[in-house]
Amino acid sequence: MQVIQPFHVMALLARARELEAAGRSVIHMEIGEPDFVTPQPVIDAGIRALQDGYTHYTPAVGLQALRERIAEFYQQRYDVAVEPRRIVITPGASAALQLVLAVLVNPGDQVLMADPGYPCNRNFVYLLNGRPVGIPVTAASAYQPTPPQVREYWTSEVAALLVASPSNPTGTLLGENSLREFHAIAAAQGGSLIVDEIYHGLVYGEQATTALGISDDVFVVNSFSKYFGMTGWRLGWLVAPDAYVSDIDKLAQNLFLAAPTIAQHAALRAFDEENINILESRRREFRQRRDYLLPALRELGFDIAVIPEGAFYLYANCSRFTDDSYSFASQLLEEAGVAITPGIDFGNNQPETHVRFAYTTSLENLQEGIRRLQAFLQRC
Ligand SMILES: Cc1ncc(COP(=O)(O)O)c(C=O)c1O
């Protein structure tokens, strides 16, 4: 337990709620989930599922109809064929990550991951008595590991490389060539490639490449949380190589029994055209927000070296203002009523000079946030 860190931003969020309870206004740019509620077609399907009495367990790997629907989605959206039997429905990407790491990691094994990166990953590895190894990434490689780095870090102790595209906290993507090279390196070393595609769909230029188009021998994690706007339903999925599915099934039975049944029935409607149209209009709104916030922050003096093409985050170098991003975020909250996430939540690679802005709030709120930031920076 000593190595497992809390989300430091939770302390800031709790403080923000306290300030709000005392009547202060806070602009939230720290929250890692869409501000939109789940679209109505999915809510209606959830209500119907309850009324129809779908309140029992499903198979541990999930409803067959949902596995098939997800396979169809891969075919439609990416032109990639995925056997439904390789798709395991999970309680969020969180559970998918735990399942895949649990089948791959033995005590002492290393798992390579980008630093900065999604904070829970290293803790999942610690839980398995494995060793997370952060690959320090910089703006020069769009905050993604490069194939030469992965080669350099891959020793006989490494079991897997875990990457995310688009990434949290940087919003940057991995191209097809990098994914191919990562897969080739992992295969040559007898290890595995895990790709977290949870922010797929929330991409503002060309569609992101799914690693499933590269090989059947990769693990892909995804979720209904972000693009589909269903964080609270706790539903995600894992696509695994065929040979691992029965072990994953066995683990899922033991760890979770099954993903939430009502959520699974509701998610059957998530791929309908009516729902996708709503999600696509939200995606356009996220893009508008990014296109406003990015230049506005740069103008204030934050250095954002790479234009993030996905997710809803801007990862900014704040060294012009501070070398202690946690105190900076805390002061910004107390004095200006703007909540952001300090770099420390994402690893050990220069966290003190970086912060993450999430554009999971309306354009008007972002504009107000920028006004407050500007006034704050003038004062300090
Ligand atoms: C990169 C990444 N992976 C996984 C998750 C977990 O998401 P969930 O369990 O809601 O699907 C998150 C949540 O923020 C994330 O940012």
CSV table of C-alpha atoms and ligand atoms in Angstrom, one decimal:
chain,number,residue,atom,x,y,z
A,1,MET,CA,0.0,0.0,0.0
A,2,GLN,CA,2.9,2.3,0.6
A,3,VAL,CA,3.7,2.6,-3.1
A,4,ILE,CA,0.1,3.2,-4.2
A,5,GLN,CA,-0.6,6.9,-4.5
A,6,PRO,CA,-4.0,8.5,-4.3
A,7,PHE,CA,-5.2,10.9,-7.1
A,8,HIS,CA,-3.7,14.1,-5.8
A,9,VAL,CA,-6.3,16.0,-7.7
A,10,MET,CA,-9.0,14.5,-5.5
A,11,ALA,CA,-7.7,16.7,-2.6
A,12,LEU,CA,-8.1,19.7,-4.9
A,13,LEU,CA,-11.5,18.5,-6.0
A,14,ALA,CA,-12.6,18.1,-2.4
A,15,ARG,CA,-11.4,21.6,-1.6
A,16,ALA,CA,-13.2,22.9,-4.7
A,17,ARG,CA,-16.4,21.4,-3.4
A,18,GLU,CA,-15.8,23.0,0.0
A,19,LEU,CA,-15.4,26.4,-1.6
A,20,GLU,CA,-18.5,25.9,-3.7
A,21,ALA,CA,-20.5,24.8,-0.6
A,22,ALA,CA,-19.3,28.1,1.0
A,23,GLY,CA,-20.8,30.0,-2.0
A,24,ARG,CA,-17.6,30.5,-4.2
A,25,SER,CA,-17.8,29.8,-7.9
A,26,VAL,CA,-15.3,27.3,-9.3
A,27,ILE,CA,-14.5,26.7,-12.9
A,28,HIS,CA,-13.7,23.0,-13.2
A,29,MET,CA,-11.0,22.1,-15.6
A,30,GLU,CA,-9.7,19.2,-13.6
A,31,ILE,CA,-12.4,16.6,-14.3
A,32,GLY,CA,-11.6,13.7,-16.6
A,33,GLU,CA,-15.1,12.8,-17.7
A,34,PRO,CA,-17.5,14.4,-20.2
A,35,ASP,CA,-19.8,17.0,-18.7
A,36,PHE,CA,-22.7,15.8,-20.9
A,37,VAL,CA,-25.1,13.3,-19.5
A,38,THR,CA,-25.5,10.0,-21.2
A,39,PRO,CA,-27.6,10.5,-24.4
A,40,GLN,CA,-31.3,9.8,-24.0
A,41,PRO,CA,-31.5,6.7,-26.3
A,42,VAL,CA,-29.1,4.9,-23.9
A,43,ILE,CA,-30.8,6.2,-20.8
A,44,ASP,CA,-34.2,5.0,-22.2
A,45,ALA,CA,-32.7,1.6,-22.9
A,46,GLY,CA,-31.4,1.4,-19.3
A,47,ILE,CA,-34.8,2.3,-17.9
A,48,ARG,CA,-36.4,-0.4,-20.1
A,49,ALA,CA,-33.8,-2.9,-19.0
A,50,LEU,CA,-34.8,-2.3,-15.4
A,51,GLN,CA,-38.5,-2.5,-16.1
A,52,ASP,CA,-38.0,-5.7,-18.1
A,53,GLY,CA,-36.3,-7.2,-15.0
A,54,TYR,CA,-32.8,-7.5,-16.3
A,55,THR,CA,-31.4,-7.4,-12.8
A,56,HIS,CA,-29.4,-10.7,-12.7
A,57,TYR,CA,-25.8,-11.5,-13.5
A,58,THR,CA,-24.7,-11.9,-17.1
A,59,PRO,CA,-22.0,-14.3,-18.2
A,60,ALA,CA,-18.6,-13.1,-16.9
A,61,VAL,CA,-17.5,-12.2,-20.4
A,62,GLY,CA,-20.6,-10.2,-21.0
A,63,LEU,CA,-23.9,-10.4,-23.0
A,64,GLN,CA,-23.3,-12.2,-26.2
A,65,ALA,CA,-25.4,-9.6,-28.1
A,66,LEU,CA,-23.2,-6.8,-26.8
A,67,ARG,CA,-20.0,-8.6,-27.8
A,68,GLU,CA,-21.4,-9.0,-31.2
A,69,ARG,CA,-22.5,-5.4,-31.4
A,70,ILE,CA,-19.0,-4.3,-30.5
A,71,ALA,CA,-17.5,-6.6,-33.2
A,72,GLU,CA,-19.9,-5.0,-35.7
A,73,PHE,CA,-18.8,-1.6,-34.6
A,74,TYR,CA,-15.1,-2.5,-35.3
A,75,GLN,CA,-16.2,-3.6,-38.8
A,76,GLN,CA,-18.2,-0.5,-39.5
A,77,ARG,CA,-15.9,2.1,-38.1
A,78,TYR,CA,-12.5,0.7,-38.7
A,79,ASP,CA,-13.1,-2.0,-41.3
A,80,VAL,CA,-11.5,-4.5,-39.0
A,81,ALA,CA,-12.9,-8.0,-38.3
A,82,VAL,CA,-12.9,-9.0,-34.7
A,83,GLU,CA,-14.4,-12.3,-33.5
A,84,PRO,CA,-17.0,-11.6,-30.8
A,85,ARG,CA,-15.5,-14.4,-28.7
A,86,ARG,CA,-12.3,-12.3,-28.3
A,87,ILE,CA,-14.4,-9.4,-26.7
A,88,VAL,CA,-14.8,-9.5,-23.0
A,89,ILE,CA,-17.2,-7.0,-21.4
A,90,THR,CA,-15.8,-5.4,-18.2
A,91,PRO,CA,-16.8,-3.0,-15.4
A,92,GLY,CA,-15.1,-0.1,-17.2
A,93,ALA,CA,-11.7,0.1,-18.9
A,94,SER,CA,-10.4,0.0,-15.3
A,95,ALA,CA,-11.4,-3.7,-15.0
A,96,ALA,CA,-10.2,-4.4,-18.5
A,97,LEU,CA,-6.7,-3.1,-17.6
A,98,GLN,CA,-6.7,-5.2,-14.4
A,99,LEU,CA,-7.7,-8.3,-16.2
A,100,VAL,CA,-5.1,-8.0,-19.0
A,101,LEU,CA,-2.3,-7.1,-16.6
A,102,ALA,CA,-3.3,-10.0,-14.3
A,103,VAL,CA,-3.0,-12.5,-17.1
A,104,LEU,CA,0.3,-11.2,-18.2
A,105,VAL,CA,2.2,-10.1,-15.2
A,106,ASN,CA,4.0,-12.4,-12.8
A,107,PRO,CA,5.7,-11.1,-9.6
A,108,GLY,CA,8.8,-9.2,-10.5
A,109,ASP,CA,7.8,-8.6,-14.1
A,110,GLN,CA,8.1,-5.2,-15.6
A,111,VAL,CA,5.5,-3.3,-17.6
A,112,LEU,CA,6.6,-0.4,-19.7
A,113,MET,CA,4.4,2.7,-19.9
A,114,ALA,CA,4.7,6.3,-20.8
A,115,ASP,CA,5.5,8.9,-18.2
A,116,PRO,CA,3.5,11.1,-18.0
A,117,GLY,CA,0.6,8.6,-18.3
A,118,TYR,CA,-2.6,7.5,-16.7
A,119,PRO,CA,-1.9,7.2,-13.0
A,120,CYS,CA,-3.8,3.9,-12.2
A,121,ASN,CA,-1.7,1.8,-14.6
A,122,ARG,CA,1.4,1.7,-12.4
A,123,ASN,CA,-0.8,0.9,-9.3
A,124,PHE,CA,-2.4,-2.0,-11.1
A,125,VAL,CA,1.1,-3.4,-11.8
A,126,TYR,CA,2.1,-2.8,-8.1
A,127,LEU,CA,-1.0,-4.8,-7.0
A,128,LEU,CA,0.3,-7.8,-9.0
A,129,ASN,CA,3.8,-7.4,-7.4
A,130,GLY,CA,5.0,-6.3,-10.8
A,131,ARG,CA,7.2,-3.3,-11.5
A,132,PRO,CA,5.9,-0.5,-13.6
A,133,VAL,CA,8.7,1.2,-15.6
A,134,GLY,CA,8.0,4.7,-16.9
A,135,ILE,CA,9.5,5.7,-20.2
A,136,PRO,CA,10.0,9.4,-20.0
A,137,VAL,CA,8.3,11.0,-23.0
A,138,THR,CA,8.6,14.5,-24.3
A,139,ALA,CA,6.9,16.9,-26.7
A,140,ALA,CA,9.5,15.9,-29.3
A,141,SER,CA,7.7,12.5,-29.8
A,142,ALA,CA,4.2,13.9,-29.1
A,143,TYR,CA,4.5,12.6,-25.5
A,144,GLN,CA,4.4,9.0,-26.8
A,145,PRO,CA,7.2,6.4,-26.4
A,146,THR,CA,9.3,5.9,-29.6
A,147,PRO,CA,10.3,2.5,-31.0
A,148,PRO,CA,14.0,3.2,-30.1
A,149,GLN,CA,13.0,3.9,-26.5
A,150,VAL,CA,10.9,0.8,-26.3
A,151,ARG,CA,13.8,-1.2,-27.7
A,152,GLU,CA,16.2,0.4,-25.2
A,153,TYR,CA,13.9,-0.3,-22.2
A,154,TRP,CA,12.9,-3.8,-23.2
A,155,THR,CA,14.9,-6.2,-21.0
A,156,SER,CA,14.3,-9.9,-20.3
A,157,GLU,CA,12.2,-8.8,-17.3
A,158,VAL,CA,9.6,-6.9,-19.3
A,159,ALA,CA,6.3,-8.7,-19.8
A,160,ALA,CA,4.4,-6.0,-21.7
A,161,LEU,CA,4.3,-2.5,-23.1
A,162,LEU,CA,1.2,-0.5,-22.2
A,163,VAL,CA,0.4,2.6,-24.4
A,164,ALA,CA,-2.6,4.8,-24.7
A,165,SER,CA,-3.8,6.5,-27.9
A,166,PRO,CA,-5.1,9.2,-27.5
A,167,SER,CA,-3.3,9.5,-24.2
A,168,ASN,CA,-4.3,10.9,-20.9
A,169,PRO,CA,-2.9,13.5,-19.9
A,170,THR,CA,-1.6,14.7,-23.2
A,171,GLY,CA,-4.3,13.9,-25.7
A,172,THR,CA,-1.8,12.8,-28.3
A,173,LEU,CA,-2.0,9.8,-30.7
A,174,LEU,CA,0.1,6.9,-31.8
A,175,GLY,CA,0.4,6.4,-35.5
A,176,GLU,CA,0.1,3.1,-37.3
A,177,ASN,CA,3.8,2.8,-37.9
A,178,SER,CA,4.6,3.2,-34.2
A,179,LEU,CA,1.9,0.6,-33.3
A,180,ARG,CA,3.3,-1.8,-35.8
A,181,GLU,CA,6.8,-1.4,-34.5
A,182,PHE,CA,5.7,-1.8,-30.9
A,183,HIS,CA,4.0,-5.0,-31.9
A,184,ALA,CA,7.0,-6.2,-33.7
A,185,ILE,CA,9.3,-5.5,-30.7
A,186,ALA,CA,7.0,-7.1,-28.3
A,187,ALA,CA,6.6,-10.2,-30.5
A,188,ALA,CA,10.3,-10.5,-31.0
A,189,GLN,CA,10.9,-10.3,-27.2
A,190,GLY,CA,8.1,-12.8,-26.4
A,191,GLY,CA,6.1,-10.1,-24.6
A,192,SER,CA,2.8,-8.4,-25.2
A,193,LEU,CA,1.4,-5.1,-26.5
A,194,ILE,CA,-1.5,-3.5,-24.6
A,195,VAL,CA,-3.2,-0.5,-26.2
A,196,ASP,CA,-5.6,1.6,-24.2
A,197,GLU,CA,-8.0,3.1,-26.8
A,198,ILE,CA,-10.5,4.5,-24.3
A,199,TYR,CA,-10.4,8.0,-26.0
A,200,HIS,CA,-11.1,6.6,-29.4
A,201,GLY,CA,-14.0,8.5,-31.0
A,202,LEU,CA,-12.9,11.7,-29.3
A,203,VAL,CA,-10.4,12.5,-32.0
A,204,TYR,CA,-10.5,15.8,-33.9
A,205,GLY,CA,-8.5,15.2,-37.0
A,206,GLU,CA,-8.2,11.9,-38.8
A,207,GLN,CA,-9.7,8.8,-37.1
A,208,ALA,CA,-7.3,7.1,-34.7
A,209,THR,CA,-5.8,3.7,-35.8
A,210,THR,CA,-7.0,0.7,-33.8
A,211,ALA,CA,-4.2,-1.7,-32.9
A,212,LEU,CA,-6.7,-4.5,-33.8
A,213,GLY,CA,-6.1,-3.6,-37.4
A,214,ILE,CA,-2.4,-4.5,-37.0
A,215,SER,CA,-2.5,-7.9,-35.5
A,216,ASP,CA,-4.8,-10.3,-33.6
A,217,ASP,CA,-2.0,-10.7,-31.1
A,218,VAL,CA,-2.5,-7.5,-29.2
A,219,PHE,CA,-4.7,-6.5,-26.2
A,220,VAL,CA,-7.0,-3.6,-26.7
A,221,VAL,CA,-8.8,-1.8,-23.9
A,222,ASN,CA,-11.8,0.4,-24.5
A,223,SER,CA,-14.8,1.7,-22.6
A,224,PHE,CA,-18.2,3.3,-22.8
A,225,SER,CA,-17.0,6.0,-20.4
A,226,LYS,CA,-15.6,8.7,-22.6
A,227,TYR,CA,-16.8,8.9,-26.2
A,228,PHE,CA,-20.1,7.2,-25.3
A,229,GLY,CA,-20.5,9.5,-22.2
A,230,MET,CA,-21.3,6.6,-19.8
A,231,THR,CA,-18.7,7.0,-17.0
A,232,GLY,CA,-21.1,6.2,-14.2
A,233,TRP,CA,-22.5,3.0,-15.8
A,234,ARG,CA,-19.1,1.3,-15.3
A,235,LEU,CA,-18.8,-0.5,-18.6
A,236,GLY,CA,-15.9,-1.2,-20.9
A,237,TRP,CA,-14.4,-4.0,-22.8
A,238,LEU,CA,-11.2,-5.9,-23.6
A,239,VAL,CA,-10.2,-7.5,-26.9
A,240,ALA,CA,-7.7,-10.2,-26.3
A,241,PRO,CA,-5.8,-12.7,-28.4
A,242,ASP,CA,-7.9,-15.9,-28.7
A,243,ALA,CA,-5.5,-18.0,-26.6
A,244,TYR,CA,-6.0,-15.8,-23.6
A,245,VAL,CA,-9.8,-15.5,-23.5
A,246,SER,CA,-10.5,-18.5,-21.3
A,247,ASP,CA,-8.0,-17.4,-18.7
A,248,ILE,CA,-9.5,-13.9,-18.8
A,249,ASP,CA,-13.0,-15.4,-18.4
A,250,LYS,CA,-11.7,-17.4,-15.4
A,251,LEU,CA,-10.3,-14.2,-13.8
A,252,ALA,CA,-13.4,-12.1,-14.6
A,253,GLN,CA,-15.6,-14.8,-12.9
A,254,ASN,CA,-13.4,-14.5,-9.8
A,255,LEU,CA,-12.8,-10.8,-9.7
A,256,PHE,CA,-16.1,-9.2,-10.9
A,257,LEU,CA,-18.6,-12.0,-11.6
A,258,ALA,CA,-19.8,-9.8,-14.4
A,259,ALA,CA,-20.1,-6.2,-15.6
A,260,PRO,CA,-23.3,-4.4,-14.6
A,261,THR,CA,-26.3,-6.0,-16.4
A,262,ILE,CA,-28.4,-2.9,-16.8
A,263,ALA,CA,-25.5,-1.0,-18.3
A,264,GLN,CA,-24.9,-3.8,-20.7
A,265,HIS,CA,-28.5,-3.8,-21.9
A,266,ALA,CA,-28.4,0.0,-22.2
A,267,ALA,CA,-25.1,-0.2,-24.2
A,268,LEU,CA,-26.7,-2.3,-26.8
A,269,ARG,CA,-28.3,1.0,-28.0
A,270,ALA,CA,-25.0,3.0,-27.8
A,271,PHE,CA,-24.1,2.1,-31.4
A,272,ASP,CA,-27.4,3.0,-33.0
A,273,GLU,CA,-27.3,5.8,-35.5
A,274,GLU,CA,-29.5,8.0,-33.4
A,275,ASN,CA,-27.0,7.8,-30.5
A,276,ILE,CA,-23.9,8.1,-32.6
A,277,ASN,CA,-25.3,11.3,-34.1
A,278,ILE,CA,-25.6,12.8,-30.7
A,279,LEU,CA,-22.0,11.7,-29.8
A,280,GLU,CA,-20.7,13.1,-33.0
A,281,SER,CA,-22.2,16.5,-32.3
A,282,ARG,CA,-20.6,16.4,-28.8
A,283,ARG,CA,-17.3,15.5,-30.4
A,284,ARG,CA,-17.6,18.7,-32.5
A,285,GLU,CA,-18.3,20.7,-29.4
A,286,PHE,CA,-15.2,19.2,-27.7
A,287,ARG,CA,-13.2,20.2,-30.7
A,288,GLN,CA,-14.5,23.8,-30.6
A,289,ARG,CA,-13.5,23.9,-26.9
A,290,ARG,CA,-10.0,22.7,-27.7
A,291,ASP,CA,-9.7,25.2,-30.5
A,292,TYR,CA,-10.6,28.0,-28.1
A,293,LEU,CA,-8.6,26.8,-25.1
A,294,LEU,CA,-5.3,25.9,-26.8
A,295,PRO,CA,-4.5,29.4,-28.3
A,296,ALA,CA,-5.9,31.1,-25.2
A,297,LEU,CA,-3.6,29.2,-22.9
A,298,ARG,CA,-0.6,29.7,-25.2
A,299,GLU,CA,-1.3,33.4,-25.2
A,300,LEU,CA,-1.2,33.5,-21.4
A,301,GLY,CA,2.3,31.9,-21.5
A,302,PHE,CA,1.6,28.2,-21.1
A,303,ASP,CA,3.8,26.2,-23.4
A,304,ILE,CA,1.8,23.6,-25.2
A,305,ALA,CA,4.2,22.2,-27.7
A,306,VAL,CA,2.0,19.6,-29.4
A,307,ILE,CA,-1.5,20.1,-30.6
A,308,PRO,CA,-3.4,17.3,-28.9
A,309,GLU,CA,-5.6,15.5,-31.5
A,310,GLY,CA,-7.8,13.7,-29.1
A,311,ALA,CA,-9.3,13.1,-25.7
A,312,PHE,CA,-10.3,16.3,-23.8
A,313,TYR,CA,-7.0,17.4,-22.2
A,314,LEU,CA,-4.3,20.0,-22.8
A,315,TYR,CA,-1.0,19.2,-21.1
A,316,ALA,CA,0.8,22.4,-20.5
A,317,ASN,CA,4.3,23.4,-19.4
A,318,CYS,CA,3.8,26.0,-16.7
A,319,SER,CA,7.6,26.6,-16.0
A,320,ARG,CA,7.2,30.3,-16.9
A,321,PHE,CA,5.1,30.7,-13.8
A,322,THR,CA,6.2,28.1,-11.3
A,323,ASP,CA,8.4,25.1,-10.6
A,324,ASP,CA,5.8,23.7,-8.2
A,325,SER,CA,2.8,22.9,-10.2
A,326,TYR,CA,0.9,21.5,-7.1
A,327,SER,CA,1.2,24.7,-5.2
A,328,PHE,CA,0.3,26.6,-8.4
A,329,ALA,CA,-2.9,24.6,-8.9
A,330,SER,CA,-3.8,24.9,-5.3
A,331,GLN,CA,-3.2,28.7,-5.2
A,332,LEU,CA,-5.1,29.0,-8.5
A,333,LEU,CA,-8.1,27.3,-6.9
A,334,GLU,CA,-8.0,29.3,-3.7
A,335,GLU,CA,-7.4,32.7,-5.2
A,336,ALA,CA,-9.0,32.5,-8.6
A,337,GLY,CA,-11.6,29.7,-8.3
A,338,VAL,CA,-10.1,27.7,-11.2
A,339,ALA,CA,-9.4,23.9,-10.7
A,340,ILE,CA,-6.8,22.2,-12.8
A,341,THR,CA,-4.7,19.0,-12.3
A,342,PRO,CA,-1.1,19.2,-11.3
A,343,GLY,CA,1.5,17.1,-13.1
A,344,ILE,CA,2.3,15.0,-10.1
A,345,ASP,CA,-0.8,12.8,-10.8
A,346,PHE,CA,0.8,11.5,-14.0
A,347,GLY,CA,4.2,10.4,-13.1
A,348,ASN,CA,7.7,11.5,-12.3
A,349,ASN,CA,8.8,13.1,-15.5
A,350,GLN,CA,8.9,16.8,-14.7
A,351,PRO,CA,5.5,16.9,-13.0
A,352,GLU,CA,6.4,20.0,-11.1
A,353,THR,CA,6.5,22.1,-14.3
A,354,HIS,CA,3.3,20.7,-15.9
A,355,VAL,CA,-0.4,20.9,-15.4
A,356,ARG,CA,-3.4,19.4,-17.2
A,357,PHE,CA,-6.4,21.3,-18.3
A,358,ALA,CA,-9.5,19.3,-19.1
A,359,TYR,CA,-12.1,21.0,-21.4
A,360,THR,CA,-15.0,19.0,-19.9
A,361,THR,CA,-17.0,22.1,-19.3
A,362,SER,CA,-18.9,24.6,-21.5
A,363,LEU,CA,-17.1,27.1,-23.8
A,364,GLU,CA,-18.6,29.9,-21.6
A,365,ASN,CA,-17.0,28.4,-18.5
A,366,LEU,CA,-13.7,28.0,-20.3
A,367,GLN,CA,-13.8,31.6,-21.3
A,368,GLU,CA,-14.5,32.6,-17.7
A,369,GLY,CA,-11.7,30.3,-16.6
A,370,ILE,CA,-9.3,32.1,-19.0
A,371,ARG,CA,-10.4,35.5,-17.6
A,372,ARG,CA,-9.7,34.3,-14.1
A,373,LEU,CA,-6.4,32.8,-15.0
A,374,GLN,CA,-5.2,35.9,-16.7
A,375,ALA,CA,-6.1,38.1,-13.7
A,376,PHE,CA,-4.4,35.5,-11.4
A,377,LEU,CA,-1.2,35.5,-13.5
A,378,GLN,CA,-1.1,39.3,-13.5
A,379,ARG,CA,-1.3,39.3,-9.7
A,380,CYS,CA,1.4,36.7,-9.1
B,1,LIG,C1,-6.4,6.4,-20.1
B,1,LIG,C2,-7.5,5.9,-19.3
B,1,LIG,N1,-7.7,4.6,-19.2
B,1,LIG,C3,-8.6,4.0,-18.4
B,1,LIG,C4,-9.5,4.9,-17.7
B,1,LIG,C5,-10.6,4.2,-16.9
B,1,LIG,O1,-11.9,4.5,-17.4
B,1,LIG,P1,-13.2,3.7,-17.1
B,1,LIG,O2,-12.9,2.6,-16.0
B,1,LIG,O3,-14.2,4.7,-16.6
B,1,LIG,O4,-13.6,3.0,-18.4
B,1,LIG,C6,-9.3,6.3,-17.8
B,1,LIG,C7,-10.2,7.2,-17.0
B,1,LIG,O5,-10.0,8.3,-16.9
B,1,LIG,C8,-8.3,6.8,-18.6
B,1,LIG,O6,-8.1,8.1,-18.7
